[in-house]
Coordinates of C-alpha atoms in Angstrom, one line a residue:
X223 CA 133.8 109.8 95.4
X224 CA 130.1 109.5 96.2
X225 CA 128.0 108.8 93.1
X226 CA 125.6 111.5 94.4
X227 CA 128.2 114.1 93.5
X228 CA 128.2 112.9 89.9
X229 CA 124.5 113.1 89.6
X230 CA 123.5 116.6 88.4
X231 CA 120.6 118.3 86.7
X232 CA 121.6 119.4 83.2
X233 CA 119.9 122.0 81.1
X234 CA 118.5 121.0 77.8
X235 CA 121.1 121.4 75.1
X236 CA 120.8 124.6 73.0
X237 CA 121.2 122.6 69.8
X238 CA 118.4 120.2 70.6
X239 CA 116.5 119.1 67.6
X240 CA 113.1 119.8 69.1
X241 CA 111.6 120.1 72.6
X242 CA 109.3 117.0 72.3
X243 CA 109.8 113.4 73.1
X244 CA 108.9 110.7 70.5
X245 CA 108.8 107.1 71.6
X246 CA 106.7 104.8 73.7
X247 CA 105.0 107.9 75.1
X248 CA 104.1 108.8 71.5
X249 CA 104.7 111.9 69.4
X250 CA 103.7 114.7 71.7
X251 CA 104.9 118.0 70.3
X252 CA 102.0 120.4 70.1
X253 CA 102.8 121.0 66.4
X254 CA 102.5 117.3 65.5
X255 CA 99.2 116.2 66.9
X256 CA 96.9 118.6 65.1
X257 CA 98.2 117.3 61.7
X258 CA 97.1 113.9 62.7
X259 CA 93.6 114.5 64.1
X260 CA 93.1 118.2 63.8
X261 CA 93.0 118.7 67.5
X262 CA 95.5 119.4 70.3
X263 CA 96.0 116.7 73.0
X264 CA 95.9 117.9 76.5
X265 CA 99.7 117.8 76.8
X266 CA 99.8 119.5 80.2
X267 CA 96.3 118.7 81.5
X268 CA 96.3 117.0 84.9
X269 CA 93.6 114.6 86.0
X270 CA 90.9 115.9 88.4
X271 CA 89.8 112.4 89.2
X272 CA 91.5 111.0 92.4
X273 CA 93.8 108.1 91.4
X274 CA 92.0 105.6 93.7
X275 CA 88.9 106.1 91.5
X276 CA 90.7 105.5 88.1
X277 CA 90.0 102.3 86.3
X278 CA 92.0 101.1 83.2
X279 CA 90.1 99.6 80.3
X280 CA 91.2 98.1 77.0
X281 CA 89.7 97.3 73.6
X282 CA 91.4 94.9 71.2
X283 CA 91.8 96.4 67.8
X284 CA 91.0 94.6 64.6
X285 CA 94.7 94.1 63.9
X286 CA 95.8 90.8 62.6
X287 CA 97.8 88.7 65.0
X288 CA 101.3 90.1 65.5
X289 CA 104.5 88.0 65.8
X290 CA 105.7 88.7 69.4
X291 CA 105.5 92.5 69.2
X292 CA 107.9 94.5 71.3
X293 CA 107.4 98.2 70.6
X294 CA 104.9 100.8 69.2
X295 CA 105.9 104.1 67.6
X296 CA 103.9 106.8 65.8
X297 CA 105.5 109.0 63.2
X298 CA 103.4 112.1 63.9
X299 CA 103.4 112.9 60.1
X300 CA 99.7 113.3 59.8
X301 CA 99.3 109.8 58.4
X302 CA 97.7 108.3 61.5
X303 CA 99.9 105.3 61.3
X304 CA 101.7 103.3 64.0
X305 CA 104.8 101.3 63.6
X306 CA 105.0 98.0 65.5
X307 CA 108.1 95.8 65.9
X308 CA 108.0 92.0 65.7
X309 CA 110.7 90.5 67.8
X310 CA 111.5 87.1 66.2
X311 CA 110.6 88.1 62.6
X312 CA 112.8 91.2 62.8
X313 CA 110.1 93.2 61.1
X314 CA 108.6 96.6 61.5
X315 CA 104.9 96.5 60.7
X316 CA 102.6 99.4 59.8
X317 CA 99.1 99.6 61.4
X318 CA 96.4 102.2 60.6
X319 CA 93.1 102.2 62.5
X320 CA 91.1 102.5 59.2
X321 CA 92.9 99.8 57.2
X322 CA 94.4 97.5 59.8
X323 CA 97.9 95.9 59.6
X324 CA 99.7 96.3 56.2
X325 CA 100.5 93.0 54.6
X326 CA 104.2 93.8 53.9
X327 CA 106.6 95.0 56.5
X328 CA 108.1 98.5 56.4
X329 CA 111.5 97.1 57.4
X330 CA 112.7 93.5 57.5
X331 CA 116.0 92.7 59.2
X332 CA 115.3 89.1 60.0
X333 CA 118.5 88.1 58.3
X334 CA 120.7 89.8 60.8
X335 CA 119.2 89.2 64.1
X336 CA 119.2 86.3 66.5
X337 CA 116.1 85.3 68.5
X338 CA 117.3 82.0 69.8
X339 CA 116.9 83.3 73.4
X340 CA 113.5 84.3 74.6
X341 CA 114.7 87.9 75.2
X342 CA 116.5 88.3 71.9
X343 CA 115.4 89.7 68.6
X344 CA 114.2 93.1 67.3
X345 CA 113.7 94.9 70.6
X346 CA 112.8 98.5 69.9
X347 CA 112.6 101.3 67.4
X348 CA 112.6 105.1 67.6
X349 CA 111.7 107.8 65.1
X350 CA 113.5 111.2 65.1
X351 CA 111.5 114.2 66.2
X352 CA 111.9 115.7 62.7
X353 CA 110.7 112.5 61.0
X354 CA 108.5 114.3 58.6
X355 CA 111.4 116.3 57.1
X356 CA 114.3 113.9 57.8
X357 CA 112.7 110.4 58.0
X358 CA 114.6 107.4 59.4
X359 CA 114.1 104.4 61.6
X360 CA 116.4 103.7 64.6
X361 CA 116.4 100.1 65.8
X362 CA 117.9 98.2 68.7
X363 CA 118.4 94.4 68.2
X364 CA 120.5 91.4 69.1
X365 CA 122.8 90.6 66.2
X366 CA 123.2 87.2 64.7
X367 CA 126.9 87.8 65.4
X368 CA 127.0 86.3 69.0
X369 CA 124.0 88.3 70.2
X370 CA 125.8 91.6 70.1
X371 CA 123.6 94.5 71.2
X372 CA 123.2 96.7 68.2
X373 CA 121.9 100.2 67.6
X374 CA 121.4 101.1 64.0
X375 CA 119.8 103.8 61.7
X376 CA 117.9 103.0 58.6
X377 CA 117.5 106.1 56.4
X378 CA 114.3 106.7 54.4
X379 CA 113.8 108.6 51.2
X380 CA 110.4 109.9 52.3
X381 CA 108.1 109.6 55.3
X382 CA 105.5 107.6 53.3
X383 CA 108.1 105.2 51.9
X384 CA 106.4 101.8 51.7
X385 CA 109.5 99.7 52.2
X386 CA 112.8 100.6 53.8
X387 CA 115.8 98.7 52.3
X388 CA 117.7 96.8 55.0
X389 CA 121.0 97.2 53.2
X390 CA 120.9 100.9 53.9
X391 CA 121.7 100.2 57.6
X392 CA 124.1 102.4 59.4
X393 CA 125.4 100.8 62.6
X394 CA 125.8 103.4 65.2
X395 CA 126.9 101.5 68.4
X396 CA 127.4 97.9 69.5
X397 CA 128.1 96.2 72.8
X398 CA 129.2 92.6 73.1
X399 CA 126.7 90.3 74.8
X400 CA 127.8 86.8 74.0
X401 CA 127.8 85.0 77.4
X402 CA 124.0 84.8 78.0
X403 CA 120.9 85.5 76.0
X404 CA 118.8 87.4 78.6
X405 CA 118.9 91.0 79.8
X406 CA 119.4 92.8 76.6
X407 CA 117.4 96.0 77.5
X408 CA 116.2 97.3 74.1
X409 CA 114.3 100.6 74.6
X410 CA 115.4 103.3 72.2
X411 CA 113.9 106.7 72.3
X412 CA 114.6 110.4 71.5
X413 CA 114.5 112.6 74.5
X414 CA 113.2 116.2 74.8
X415 CA 116.8 117.4 74.2
X416 CA 116.9 115.8 70.8
X417 CA 119.4 113.1 71.8
X418 CA 118.9 109.4 71.4
X419 CA 118.6 107.2 74.6
X420 CA 119.2 103.4 74.6
X421 CA 118.9 100.9 77.4
X422 CA 121.1 97.9 77.7
X423 CA 120.7 95.0 80.2
X424 CA 123.4 93.9 82.6
X425 CA 124.6 91.0 80.4
X426 CA 122.3 88.3 81.5
X427 CA 122.3 85.2 83.7
X428 CA 121.2 86.0 87.3
X429 CA 122.5 88.2 90.1
X430 CA 124.7 90.2 87.8
X431 CA 127.2 87.4 87.6
X432 CA 129.3 89.4 85.1
X433 CA 129.6 92.4 87.5
X434 CA 128.4 95.0 85.0
X435 CA 125.8 96.8 87.0
X436 CA 128.3 99.0 88.9
X437 CA 131.0 99.0 86.2
X438 CA 131.2 102.3 84.3
X439 CA 133.6 100.8 81.9
X440 CA 130.9 98.9 80.1
X441 CA 127.6 100.0 78.6
X442 CA 125.8 97.0 80.0
X443 CA 123.4 97.8 82.9
X444 CA 123.0 101.4 81.7
X445 CA 121.0 103.9 79.7
X446 CA 123.2 105.7 77.2
X447 CA 122.7 109.2 75.6
X448 CA 123.9 109.9 72.1
X449 CA 123.9 112.8 69.6
X450 CA 123.1 111.0 66.4
X451 CA 122.8 114.1 64.3
X452 CA 126.5 114.0 63.6
X453 CA 129.6 111.8 63.8
X454 CA 132.7 112.5 65.8
X455 CA 136.1 111.0 64.9
X456 CA 135.8 107.3 64.5
X457 CA 132.4 107.3 66.1
X458 CA 129.2 107.2 64.0
X459 CA 127.7 109.6 66.6
X460 CA 128.9 112.2 69.1
X461 CA 128.9 112.1 72.8
X462 CA 127.1 115.2 74.3
X463 CA 129.5 117.3 76.2
X464 CA 127.3 117.4 79.2
X465 CA 127.0 113.7 79.6
X466 CA 127.8 113.0 83.3
X467 CA 130.8 110.7 82.8
X468 CA 132.6 112.5 79.9
X469 CA 135.5 113.4 82.2
X470 CA 135.5 110.3 84.4
X471 CA 138.7 108.2 83.9
X472 CA 137.8 104.6 82.7
X473 CA 134.1 105.4 82.3
X474 CA 132.2 105.1 79.0
X475 CA 131.2 108.7 78.2
X476 CA 128.0 107.6 76.5
X477 CA 126.5 106.5 79.9
X478 CA 123.6 108.6 81.2
X479 CA 122.4 106.4 84.1
X480 CA 123.5 103.1 85.5
X481 CA 123.0 100.4 88.1
X482 CA 120.1 98.9 86.2
X483 CA 119.4 95.2 85.8
X484 CA 117.3 95.2 82.7
X485 CA 115.5 98.4 81.9
X486 CA 113.3 96.8 79.3
X487 CA 111.0 99.9 78.9
X488 CA 111.5 103.6 79.6
X489 CA 109.7 106.7 78.4
X490 CA 109.7 110.5 78.6
X491 CA 106.8 112.6 79.8
X492 CA 106.1 115.0 77.0
X493 CA 104.8 117.6 79.4
X494 CA 108.0 118.0 81.6
X495 CA 110.6 115.9 79.8
X496 CA 111.1 113.7 82.9
X497 CA 112.3 110.1 82.4
X498 CA 110.3 107.0 83.7
X499 CA 112.3 103.8 83.8
X500 CA 110.9 100.4 84.6
X501 CA 113.6 98.0 85.6
X502 CA 112.9 94.2 85.6
X503 CA 113.8 92.7 89.0
X504 CA 115.6 89.5 90.0
X505 CA 113.2 87.4 92.0
X506 CA 111.5 89.5 94.6
X507 CA 111.0 93.1 93.5
X508 CA 110.0 95.0 90.3
X509 CA 110.7 98.7 90.2
X510 CA 109.9 102.0 88.6
X511 CA 112.3 104.9 88.7
X512 CA 111.7 108.6 87.8
X513 CA 114.2 111.2 86.9
X514 CA 113.6 114.9 86.4
X515 CA 114.4 116.2 82.9
X516 CA 118.1 116.6 82.3
X517 CA 119.3 114.7 85.4
X518 CA 122.1 112.3 84.5
X519 CA 124.7 110.3 86.4
X520 CA 122.1 108.5 88.6
X521 CA 123.1 105.1 90.1
X522 CA 120.1 102.9 90.7
X523 CA 122.0 100.4 92.8
X524 CA 121.9 97.1 91.1
X525 CA 123.2 94.5 92.2
X526 CA 123.7 96.0 95.6
X527 CA 119.9 96.8 95.7
X528 CA 116.8 95.3 94.1
X529 CA 113.9 97.6 94.4
X530 CA 114.3 99.4 97.7
X531 CA 115.9 96.4 99.4
X532 CA 119.4 95.2 99.7
X533 CA 120.2 92.4 97.3
X534 CA 123.9 91.7 97.6
X535 CA 125.6 93.4 100.5
X536 CA 129.1 92.4 99.4
X537 CA 128.7 94.5 96.3
X538 CA 127.4 97.7 98.1
X539 CA 130.1 100.3 97.9
X540 CA 130.9 102.4 101.0
X541 CA 129.7 106.0 100.5
X542 CA 127.8 105.3 97.4
X543 CA 124.5 107.1 96.9
X544 CA 121.9 104.7 95.4
X545 CA 118.7 106.2 94.1
X546 CA 115.6 104.3 95.3
X547 CA 112.7 103.6 93.0
X548 CA 109.5 105.6 93.3
X549 CA 107.5 102.4 93.2
X550 CA 108.4 98.8 93.8
X551 CA 106.1 95.7 94.0
X552 CA 106.7 92.1 94.9
X553 CA 106.1 88.8 93.1
X554 CA 103.0 87.9 95.1
X555 CA 99.6 87.8 93.3
X556 CA 101.1 86.2 90.2
X557 CA 103.5 89.1 89.5
X558 CA 106.7 88.3 87.6
X559 CA 108.1 91.1 85.4
X560 CA 107.3 94.8 85.1
X561 CA 106.4 96.3 81.7
X562 CA 107.1 100.0 81.8
X563 CA 104.5 102.3 80.2
X564 CA 103.9 105.9 79.6
X565 CA 102.4 109.1 81.0
X566 CA 99.0 109.6 79.6
X567 CA 98.9 113.0 77.8
X568 CA 96.0 112.4 75.4
X569 CA 92.8 114.5 75.2
X570 CA 90.0 111.9 75.5
X571 CA 90.7 110.9 79.1
X572 CA 92.6 114.0 80.2
X573 CA 90.3 114.7 83.2
X574 CA 90.5 111.1 84.3
X575 CA 94.1 110.1 83.7
X576 CA 96.1 113.2 82.6
X577 CA 99.6 113.1 84.0
X578 CA 99.3 109.5 85.2
X579 CA 102.1 107.1 84.5
X580 CA 100.6 103.7 83.5
X581 CA 102.5 100.4 83.8
X582 CA 101.7 96.7 84.2
X583 CA 103.0 93.3 85.0
X584 CA 103.7 90.8 82.2
X585 CA 102.4 87.7 84.1
X586 CA 99.6 88.9 86.4
X587 CA 98.3 91.8 84.2
X588 CA 98.0 93.9 87.3
X589 CA 98.1 97.5 86.3
X590 CA 99.1 100.6 88.3
X591 CA 98.9 104.3 88.0
X592 CA 101.5 106.6 89.4
X593 CA 101.3 110.4 89.9
X594 CA 103.9 112.8 91.3
X595 CA 102.4 114.8 94.1
X596 CA 104.5 117.9 93.3
X597 CA 106.4 117.8 96.6
X598 CA 108.8 115.0 95.8
X599 CA 106.3 112.3 96.7
X600 CA 104.2 110.0 94.6
X601 CA 100.7 108.5 94.8
X602 CA 100.4 104.9 93.4
X603 CA 97.2 102.8 93.0
X604 CA 96.3 99.5 91.4
X605 CA 93.9 100.6 88.6
X606 CA 92.8 97.2 87.3
X607 CA 94.1 94.8 84.8
X608 CA 95.2 94.8 81.1
X609 CA 95.5 91.7 79.0
X610 CA 98.3 89.3 80.1
X611 CA 101.8 89.5 78.6
X612 CA 101.9 93.2 77.7
X613 CA 105.4 93.9 76.3
X614 CA 105.1 97.5 75.4
X615 CA 103.0 100.7 75.5
X616 CA 102.8 103.4 72.8
X617 CA 100.7 106.2 71.7
X618 CA 99.1 107.5 68.6
X619 CA 99.7 111.0 67.3
X620 CA 97.1 112.4 69.6
X621 CA 98.5 110.8 72.7
X622 CA 96.0 108.0 73.2
X623 CA 97.6 104.9 74.6
X624 CA 98.0 101.5 73.0
X625 CA 99.5 98.2 74.3
X626 CA 100.8 95.1 72.5
X627 CA 100.8 91.6 74.0
X628 CA 103.5 89.0 73.4
X629 CA 102.4 85.5 72.5
X630 CA 98.7 86.5 72.1
X631 CA 100.1 89.0 69.5
X632 CA 97.4 91.5 70.1
X633 CA 97.2 95.3 69.7
X634 CA 94.9 96.9 72.3
X635 CA 93.6 100.5 72.8
X636 CA 94.0 101.6 76.4
X637 CA 91.2 103.7 77.9
X638 CA 90.0 104.8 81.3
X639 CA 86.8 105.1 83.3
X640 CA 85.9 106.6 86.6
X641 CA 84.9 104.3 89.5
X642 CA 81.9 105.6 91.6
X643 CA 82.9 107.6 94.6
X644 CA 83.4 105.5 97.8
X645 CA 80.4 104.9 100.0
X646 CA 80.6 104.9 103.8
X647 CA 78.1 102.3 105.0
X648 CA 77.2 99.7 107.5
X649 CA 74.9 96.7 107.1
X650 CA 73.0 94.8 109.7
X651 CA 71.9 91.3 108.6
X652 CA 69.6 89.3 110.8
X653 CA 68.1 85.9 110.3
X654 CA 64.6 86.3 111.7
X655 CA 63.4 82.7 111.4
X656 CA 64.3 79.2 110.0
X657 CA 62.1 76.2 109.2
X658 CA 62.8 73.0 107.3
X659 CA 64.4 74.1 104.1
X660 CA 63.5 77.8 104.4
X661 CA 64.5 81.0 106.2
X662 CA 63.7 84.7 106.4
X663 CA 66.1 87.6 107.0
X664 CA 66.0 91.4 107.5
X665 CA 68.7 93.7 106.2
X666 CA 69.3 97.3 107.3
X667 CA 71.7 99.4 105.1
X668 CA 72.9 102.6 106.8
X669 CA 74.7 105.5 105.2
X670 CA 77.4 106.4 107.7
X671 CA 78.9 109.2 105.4
X672 CA 78.2 112.9 105.1
X673 CA 76.7 112.8 101.6
X674 CA 73.5 111.1 100.3
X675 CA 74.0 107.8 98.5
X676 CA 72.0 107.8 95.3
X677 CA 70.8 104.8 93.3
X678 CA 72.2 102.4 95.9
X679 CA 72.8 98.7 95.4
X680 CA 73.9 96.4 98.2
X681 CA 75.6 93.1 97.4
X682 CA 76.7 90.1 99.3
X683 CA 77.6 86.4 98.7
X684 CA 75.9 83.4 100.2
X685 CA 78.4 80.7 101.1
X686 CA 75.9 78.1 102.4
X687 CA 73.9 77.4 99.2
X688 CA 71.1 79.8 100.2
X689 CA 68.7 80.9 97.4
X690 CA 66.5 84.0 97.6
X691 CA 62.9 83.3 96.6
X692 CA 61.1 86.5 97.4
X693 CA 61.8 89.9 98.9
X694 CA 60.0 93.1 100.1
X695 CA 60.8 96.8 100.3
X696 CA 63.7 96.3 97.9
X697 CA 64.4 95.0 94.4
X698 CA 66.4 91.8 95.1
X699 CA 67.9 89.3 92.6
X700 CA 70.5 86.6 92.8
X701 CA 73.0 85.3 90.3
X702 CA 75.0 82.3 91.4
X703 CA 76.0 83.0 95.0
X704 CA 75.8 86.8 94.6
X705 CA 72.7 88.7 95.8
X706 CA 72.0 92.3 94.7
X707 CA 69.4 94.5 96.4
X708 CA 68.5 98.0 95.2
X709 CA 66.1 100.6 96.3
X710 CA 62.6 101.0 94.9
X711 CA 61.3 104.2 93.3
X712 CA 60.6 105.8 96.7
X713 CA 63.8 104.5 98.4
X714 CA 66.6 104.9 95.8
X715 CA 68.4 107.5 97.9
X716 CA 69.9 106.9 101.4
X717 CA 70.4 110.3 103.1
X718 CA 73.4 111.0 105.2
X719 CA 72.9 109.1 108.5
X720 CA 69.8 107.4 107.1
X721 CA 68.9 103.8 106.6
X722 CA 66.9 101.5 104.3
X723 CA 65.4 98.3 105.6
X724 CA 64.1 95.4 103.6
X725 CA 63.4 91.7 104.0
X726 CA 63.8 88.5 102.1
X727 CA 62.9 84.8 102.2
X728 CA 64.9 82.0 100.8
X729 CA 65.7 78.3 100.8
X730 CA 68.5 76.5 102.5
X731 CA 70.0 73.0 102.1
X732 CA 71.9 72.8 105.3
X733 CA 73.7 75.4 107.4
X734 CA 72.7 79.0 107.0
X735 CA 75.8 81.1 107.6
X736 CA 75.5 84.9 107.5
X737 CA 77.3 86.7 104.6
X738 CA 80.9 87.6 105.5
X739 CA 81.0 90.9 103.6
X740 CA 78.5 93.5 102.3
X741 CA 79.2 96.1 99.5
X742 CA 77.2 99.2 98.6
X743 CA 77.9 100.6 95.1
X744 CA 81.2 98.7 95.2
X745 CA 82.4 99.9 98.6
X746 CA 82.9 97.4 101.4
X747 CA 80.7 98.2 104.4
X748 CA 81.2 97.8 108.1
X749 CA 79.6 94.6 109.5

């Protein structure tokens, strides 16, 4: 039977705890944020700025160095705190913008994890939507018992409890993972339906050598969905009745989606409950997937497919319906591993980035924004760079984004700014004369667009060692090889179809090649 027939959109369960997601996207229910900052985040605001003009920024906080952090969660209890996991130490640390990183961990389970492999340790935590009234920590980690993938609950007596006893652990679900140390997944998050979701990698090694990606009989290579508000029979949890494979012979009923290699990070959009999944690729493609709220049973195709391309034709099932990612990128430009992020739903940058999914690459720090177009399509743009080795994104109680970095061990506040509108321009550069070690040139900058260009600055790079000594009819300066020319008081605006002419004189030490590229207010001009 085609996997497409299994995939179905499911209504949110009537018994859901709340209709808000808490996790890497941050506490986002409208009744949580005001208690934190006394204001409502723009939970449904969509950016008015075109995505190609969005630029990501970051500011490192004053947090002490963290020990290989892997996750950020905010309790939404009015405290303004954020909880950060440390992978190898097995600790949950508490950070507050006013007081920094608390000296003592909130939870320490270092005695029961293994972190011998680079991808092992304490991988993720989640806080229940009703944390303020029923506090607990949910943690995903690799157990010291042969690396077993473990999902546990650590009950708390009160939300402001300073230390959570590790011996109160309630193990909810485990999955053997002894053959290899990599591909453990590790995201754990409550969805808008109140159920707990957990990602597990395909078992490790390379090329899905254990054949788990398309095997519904194992939890490896999947995202599971659990009702942890109760226990059923011998289970420490219940399987929601509308999970897609409950009635599938031989299938694990906990599975929500499968065909994943290593979904290291996923998150829910608090505005519409949709699920964003970043799946780490093999050697060519990294991918981001997006599912509407309540849609389970999806097969993302691994190991038949990597990104949108065929990976192993021999393991492609006839008639299977594999869901392609909404964005995939290759390993050029220093890329190596996708770090999934979150949809920005804060207030401070709502007009710039509202509704934008933000993710990055662990090695290159290249960062992208993705926006659904509303008609089933997506707009994707590179929006700059974040620090290298980002392992996770999270949000404070008001929806403002943060990111943690691995070996640098830093906590960064993520922001956004608007790039200037694009300029349509052409530049004519002419060397008028040369003598000995000198030359003179004239430059004509033309506005080829339909709107005036205000406060214009033209830039170019000299590649022959030229050095500007004087200029006229423009304010010209040079730093290194880069020359910048701006209008004077009377010529700061170039009208549509108009031009500005200026001249310069400089020195040369040999050849005098013309600049290869000209830019006006950041936009590349026609030659």
